[in-house]
mmCIF file of C-alpha atoms in Angstrom:
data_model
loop_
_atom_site.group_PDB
_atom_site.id
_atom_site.type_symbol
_atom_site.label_atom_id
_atom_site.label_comp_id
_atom_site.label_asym_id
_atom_site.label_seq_id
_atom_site.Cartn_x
_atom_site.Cartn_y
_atom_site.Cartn_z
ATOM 1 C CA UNK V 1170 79.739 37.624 41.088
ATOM 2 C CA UNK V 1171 81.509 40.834 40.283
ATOM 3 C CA UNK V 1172 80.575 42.977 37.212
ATOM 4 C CA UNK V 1173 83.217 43.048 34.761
ATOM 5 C CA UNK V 1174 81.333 44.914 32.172
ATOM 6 C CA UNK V 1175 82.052 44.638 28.695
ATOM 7 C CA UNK V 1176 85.599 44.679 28.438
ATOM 8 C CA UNK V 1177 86.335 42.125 31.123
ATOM 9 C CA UNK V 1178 83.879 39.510 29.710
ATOM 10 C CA UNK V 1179 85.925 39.850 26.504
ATOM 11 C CA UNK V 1180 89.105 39.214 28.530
ATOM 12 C CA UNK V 1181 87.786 36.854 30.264
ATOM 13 C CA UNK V 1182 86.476 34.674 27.946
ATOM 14 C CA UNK V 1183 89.733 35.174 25.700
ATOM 15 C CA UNK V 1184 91.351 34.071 28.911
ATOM 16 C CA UNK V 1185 89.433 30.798 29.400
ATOM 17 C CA UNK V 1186 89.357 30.008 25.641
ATOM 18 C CA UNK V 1187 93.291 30.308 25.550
ATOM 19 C CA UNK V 1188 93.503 27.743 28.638
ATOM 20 C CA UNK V 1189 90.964 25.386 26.259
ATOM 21 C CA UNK V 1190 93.443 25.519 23.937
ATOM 22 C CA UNK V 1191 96.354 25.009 26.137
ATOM 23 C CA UNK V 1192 94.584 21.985 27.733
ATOM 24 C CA UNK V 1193 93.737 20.939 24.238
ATOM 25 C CA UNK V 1194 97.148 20.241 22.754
ATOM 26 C CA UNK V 1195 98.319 18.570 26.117
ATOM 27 C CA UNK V 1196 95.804 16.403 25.513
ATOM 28 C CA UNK V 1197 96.513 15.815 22.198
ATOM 29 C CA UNK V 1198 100.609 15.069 22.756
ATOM 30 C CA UNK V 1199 99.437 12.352 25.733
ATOM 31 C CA UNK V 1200 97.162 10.674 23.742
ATOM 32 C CA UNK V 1201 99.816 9.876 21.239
ATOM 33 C CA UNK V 1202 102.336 9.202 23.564
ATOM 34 C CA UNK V 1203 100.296 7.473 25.961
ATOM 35 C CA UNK V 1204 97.605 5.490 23.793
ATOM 36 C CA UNK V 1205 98.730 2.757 21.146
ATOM 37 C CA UNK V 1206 95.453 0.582 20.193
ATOM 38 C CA UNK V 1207 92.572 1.727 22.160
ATOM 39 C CA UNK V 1208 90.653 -0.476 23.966
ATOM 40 C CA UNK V 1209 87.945 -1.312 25.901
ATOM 41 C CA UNK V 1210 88.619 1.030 29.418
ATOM 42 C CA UNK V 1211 91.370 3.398 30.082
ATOM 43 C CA UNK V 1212 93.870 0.825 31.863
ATOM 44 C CA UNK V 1213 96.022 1.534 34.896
ATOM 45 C CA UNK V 1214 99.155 1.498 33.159
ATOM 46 C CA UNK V 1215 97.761 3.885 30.534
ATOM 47 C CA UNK V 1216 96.546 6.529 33.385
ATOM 48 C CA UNK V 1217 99.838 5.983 35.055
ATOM 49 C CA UNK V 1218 101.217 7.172 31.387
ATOM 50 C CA UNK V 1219 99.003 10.241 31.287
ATOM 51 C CA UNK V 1220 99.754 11.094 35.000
ATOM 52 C CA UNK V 1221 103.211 11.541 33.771
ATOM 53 C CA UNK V 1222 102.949 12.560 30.761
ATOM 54 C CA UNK V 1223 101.289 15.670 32.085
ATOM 55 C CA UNK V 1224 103.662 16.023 35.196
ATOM 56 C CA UNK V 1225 106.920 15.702 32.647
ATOM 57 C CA UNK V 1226 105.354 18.178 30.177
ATOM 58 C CA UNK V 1227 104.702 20.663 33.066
ATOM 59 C CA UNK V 1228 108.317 20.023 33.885
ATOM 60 C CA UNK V 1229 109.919 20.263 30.681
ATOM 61 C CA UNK V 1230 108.307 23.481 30.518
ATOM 62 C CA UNK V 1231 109.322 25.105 33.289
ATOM 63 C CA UNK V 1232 113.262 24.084 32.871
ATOM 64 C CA UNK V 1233 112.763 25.228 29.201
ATOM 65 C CA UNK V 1234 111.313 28.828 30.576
ATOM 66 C CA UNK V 1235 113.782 28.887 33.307
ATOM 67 C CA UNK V 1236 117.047 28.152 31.034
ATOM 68 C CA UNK V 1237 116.012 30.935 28.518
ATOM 69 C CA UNK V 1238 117.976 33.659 28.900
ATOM 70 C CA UNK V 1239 116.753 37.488 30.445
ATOM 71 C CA UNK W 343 70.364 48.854 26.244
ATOM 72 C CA UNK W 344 70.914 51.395 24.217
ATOM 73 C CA UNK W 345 70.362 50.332 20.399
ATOM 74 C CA UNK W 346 71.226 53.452 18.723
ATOM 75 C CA UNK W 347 74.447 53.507 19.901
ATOM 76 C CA UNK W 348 77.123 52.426 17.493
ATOM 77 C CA UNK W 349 79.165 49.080 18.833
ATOM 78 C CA UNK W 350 82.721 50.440 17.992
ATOM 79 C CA UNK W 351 84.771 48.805 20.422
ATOM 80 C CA UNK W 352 82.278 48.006 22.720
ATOM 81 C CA UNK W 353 82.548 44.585 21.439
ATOM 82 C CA UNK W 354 79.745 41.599 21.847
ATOM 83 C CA UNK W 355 77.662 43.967 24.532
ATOM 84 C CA UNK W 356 76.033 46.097 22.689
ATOM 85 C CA UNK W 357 75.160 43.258 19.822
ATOM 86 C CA UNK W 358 71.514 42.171 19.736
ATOM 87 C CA UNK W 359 70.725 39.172 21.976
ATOM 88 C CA UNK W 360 69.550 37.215 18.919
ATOM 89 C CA UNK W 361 72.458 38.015 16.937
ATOM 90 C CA UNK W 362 74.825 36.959 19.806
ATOM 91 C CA UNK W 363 72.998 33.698 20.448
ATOM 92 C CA UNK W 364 73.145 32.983 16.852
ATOM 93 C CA UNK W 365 77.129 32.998 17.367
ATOM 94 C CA UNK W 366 76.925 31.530 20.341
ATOM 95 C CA UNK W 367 75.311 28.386 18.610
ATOM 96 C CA UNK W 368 77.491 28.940 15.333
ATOM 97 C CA UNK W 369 80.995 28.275 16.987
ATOM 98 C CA UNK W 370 79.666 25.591 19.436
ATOM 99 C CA UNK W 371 78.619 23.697 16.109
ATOM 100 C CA UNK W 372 81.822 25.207 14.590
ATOM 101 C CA UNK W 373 84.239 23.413 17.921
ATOM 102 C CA UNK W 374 82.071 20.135 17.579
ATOM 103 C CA UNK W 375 83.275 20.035 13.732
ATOM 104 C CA UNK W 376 86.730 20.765 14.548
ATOM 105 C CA UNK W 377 86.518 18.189 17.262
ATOM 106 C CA UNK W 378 84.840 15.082 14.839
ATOM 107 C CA UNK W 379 87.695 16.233 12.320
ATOM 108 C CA UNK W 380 90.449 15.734 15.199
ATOM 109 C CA UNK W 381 89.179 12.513 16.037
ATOM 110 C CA UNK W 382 89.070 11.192 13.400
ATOM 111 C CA UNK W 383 92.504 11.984 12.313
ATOM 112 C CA UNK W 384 93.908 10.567 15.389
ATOM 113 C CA UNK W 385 91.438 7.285 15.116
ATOM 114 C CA UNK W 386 92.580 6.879 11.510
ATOM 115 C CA UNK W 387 95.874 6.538 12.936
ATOM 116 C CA UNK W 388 95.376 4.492 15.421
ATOM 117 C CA UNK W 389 92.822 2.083 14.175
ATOM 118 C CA UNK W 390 93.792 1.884 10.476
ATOM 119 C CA UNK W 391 96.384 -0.026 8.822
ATOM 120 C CA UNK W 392 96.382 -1.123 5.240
ATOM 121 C CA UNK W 393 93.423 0.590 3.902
ATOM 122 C CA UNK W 394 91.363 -2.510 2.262
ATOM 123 C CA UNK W 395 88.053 -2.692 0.228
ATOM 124 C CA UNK W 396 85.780 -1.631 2.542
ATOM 125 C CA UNK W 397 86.126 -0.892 6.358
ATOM 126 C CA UNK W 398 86.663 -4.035 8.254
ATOM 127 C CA UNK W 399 84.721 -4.677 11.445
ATOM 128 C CA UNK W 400 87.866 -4.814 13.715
ATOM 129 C CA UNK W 401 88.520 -1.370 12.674
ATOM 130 C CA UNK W 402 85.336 -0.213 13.296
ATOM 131 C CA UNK W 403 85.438 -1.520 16.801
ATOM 132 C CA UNK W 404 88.758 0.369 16.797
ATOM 133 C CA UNK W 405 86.995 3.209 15.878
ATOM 134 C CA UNK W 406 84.086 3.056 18.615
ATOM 135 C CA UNK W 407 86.499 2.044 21.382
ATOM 136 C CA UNK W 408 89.030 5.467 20.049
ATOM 137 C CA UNK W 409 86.034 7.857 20.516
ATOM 138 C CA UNK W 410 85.126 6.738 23.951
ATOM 139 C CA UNK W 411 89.257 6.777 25.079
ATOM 140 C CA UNK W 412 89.763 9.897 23.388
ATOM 141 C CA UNK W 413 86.959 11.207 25.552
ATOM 142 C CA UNK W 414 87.791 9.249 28.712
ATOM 143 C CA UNK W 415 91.626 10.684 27.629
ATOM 144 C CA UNK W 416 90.515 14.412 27.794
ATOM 145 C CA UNK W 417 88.434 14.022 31.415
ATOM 146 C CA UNK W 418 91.550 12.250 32.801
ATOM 147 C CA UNK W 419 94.294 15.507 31.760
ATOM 148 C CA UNK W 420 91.948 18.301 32.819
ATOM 149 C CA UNK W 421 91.240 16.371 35.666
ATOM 150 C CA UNK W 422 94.928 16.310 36.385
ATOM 151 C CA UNK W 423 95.711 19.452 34.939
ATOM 152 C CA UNK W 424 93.117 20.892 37.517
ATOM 153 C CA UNK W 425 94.558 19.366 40.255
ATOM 154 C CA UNK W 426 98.401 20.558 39.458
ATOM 155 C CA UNK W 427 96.956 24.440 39.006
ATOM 156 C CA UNK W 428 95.847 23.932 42.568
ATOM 157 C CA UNK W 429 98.933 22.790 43.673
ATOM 158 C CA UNK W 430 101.118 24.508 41.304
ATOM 159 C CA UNK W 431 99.618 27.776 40.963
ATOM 160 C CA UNK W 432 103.186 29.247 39.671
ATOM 161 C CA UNK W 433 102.838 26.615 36.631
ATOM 162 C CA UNK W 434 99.549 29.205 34.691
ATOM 163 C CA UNK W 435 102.159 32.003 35.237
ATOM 164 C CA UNK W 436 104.999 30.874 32.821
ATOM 165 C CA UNK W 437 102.759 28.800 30.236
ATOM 166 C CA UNK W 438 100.889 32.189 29.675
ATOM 167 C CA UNK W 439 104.403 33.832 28.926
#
């Protein structure tokens, strides 16, 4: 692996930890969305929820980053 | 490594391995705090309803089954979150904007 010294460890790892946090509140807004009374497993329809939930955030992103302006 | 040199904005690299370990293990336990006090915010929501006089045993089965779907929950996204980046690799570009 490639030495990044000092700086690009920092940058790196700010990098990785911003992603954690991305991933984070997805994760967050699906489970409410997606999960009323948990239960024993994670059932089909509620994975098919999550599947989409992450697919329709992804897109509601991009159309909300593509209408903005400049 | 040079110790006498001052760690201006060298950040974490020049810091004693000790030290930095030490901070290492102080945030983990820091993000596993922040983590039980998540959960059980969304649990409380989930599994509680009219708080009573002490905490039923449905909710507590509530509570156990919450932790281990919150956790299956989070594997599940980055699993799929993984597999869009691969196929979407335009997707990291604009969230980071």
């Amino acid at each position: 692996m490639a030495e990044l010294g000092e700086t690009g460890e920092a940058e790196l790892q700010c990098l990785v930890e911003a992603e954690q946090q991305k991933a984070h509140h997805f994760i967050e807004l699906c489970w409410d969305k997606c999960v009323e009374k948990p239960g024993n497993r994670l059932d089909s329809r509620t994975e098919n929820c999550l599947s989409s939930c992450v697919d329709r955030f992804i897109d509601t992103t991009l159309a909300i980053t593509s209408g903005l302006p400049g | 490594m040079d110790s006498s040199s001052s760690s201006s904005a060298a950040g974490l690299g020049s810091v004693d391995p000790q030290l930095q370990h030490f901070i290492e293990v102080e945030t983990q336990k820091q993000r596993f705090q922040q983590l039980v006090h998540q959960m059980t915010e969304l649990c409380w929501e989930k599994c509680m309803e009219k708080p009573g006089p002490k905490l039923d045993s449905r909710a507590e089965a509530c509570f156990v089954n919450c932790v281990e779907r919150f956790i299956d929950t989070s594997q599940f996204i980055l699993n799929r979150l993984e597999q869009t980046q691969k196929s979407k690799p335009v997707f990291s570009e604009s969230l980071s904007d």
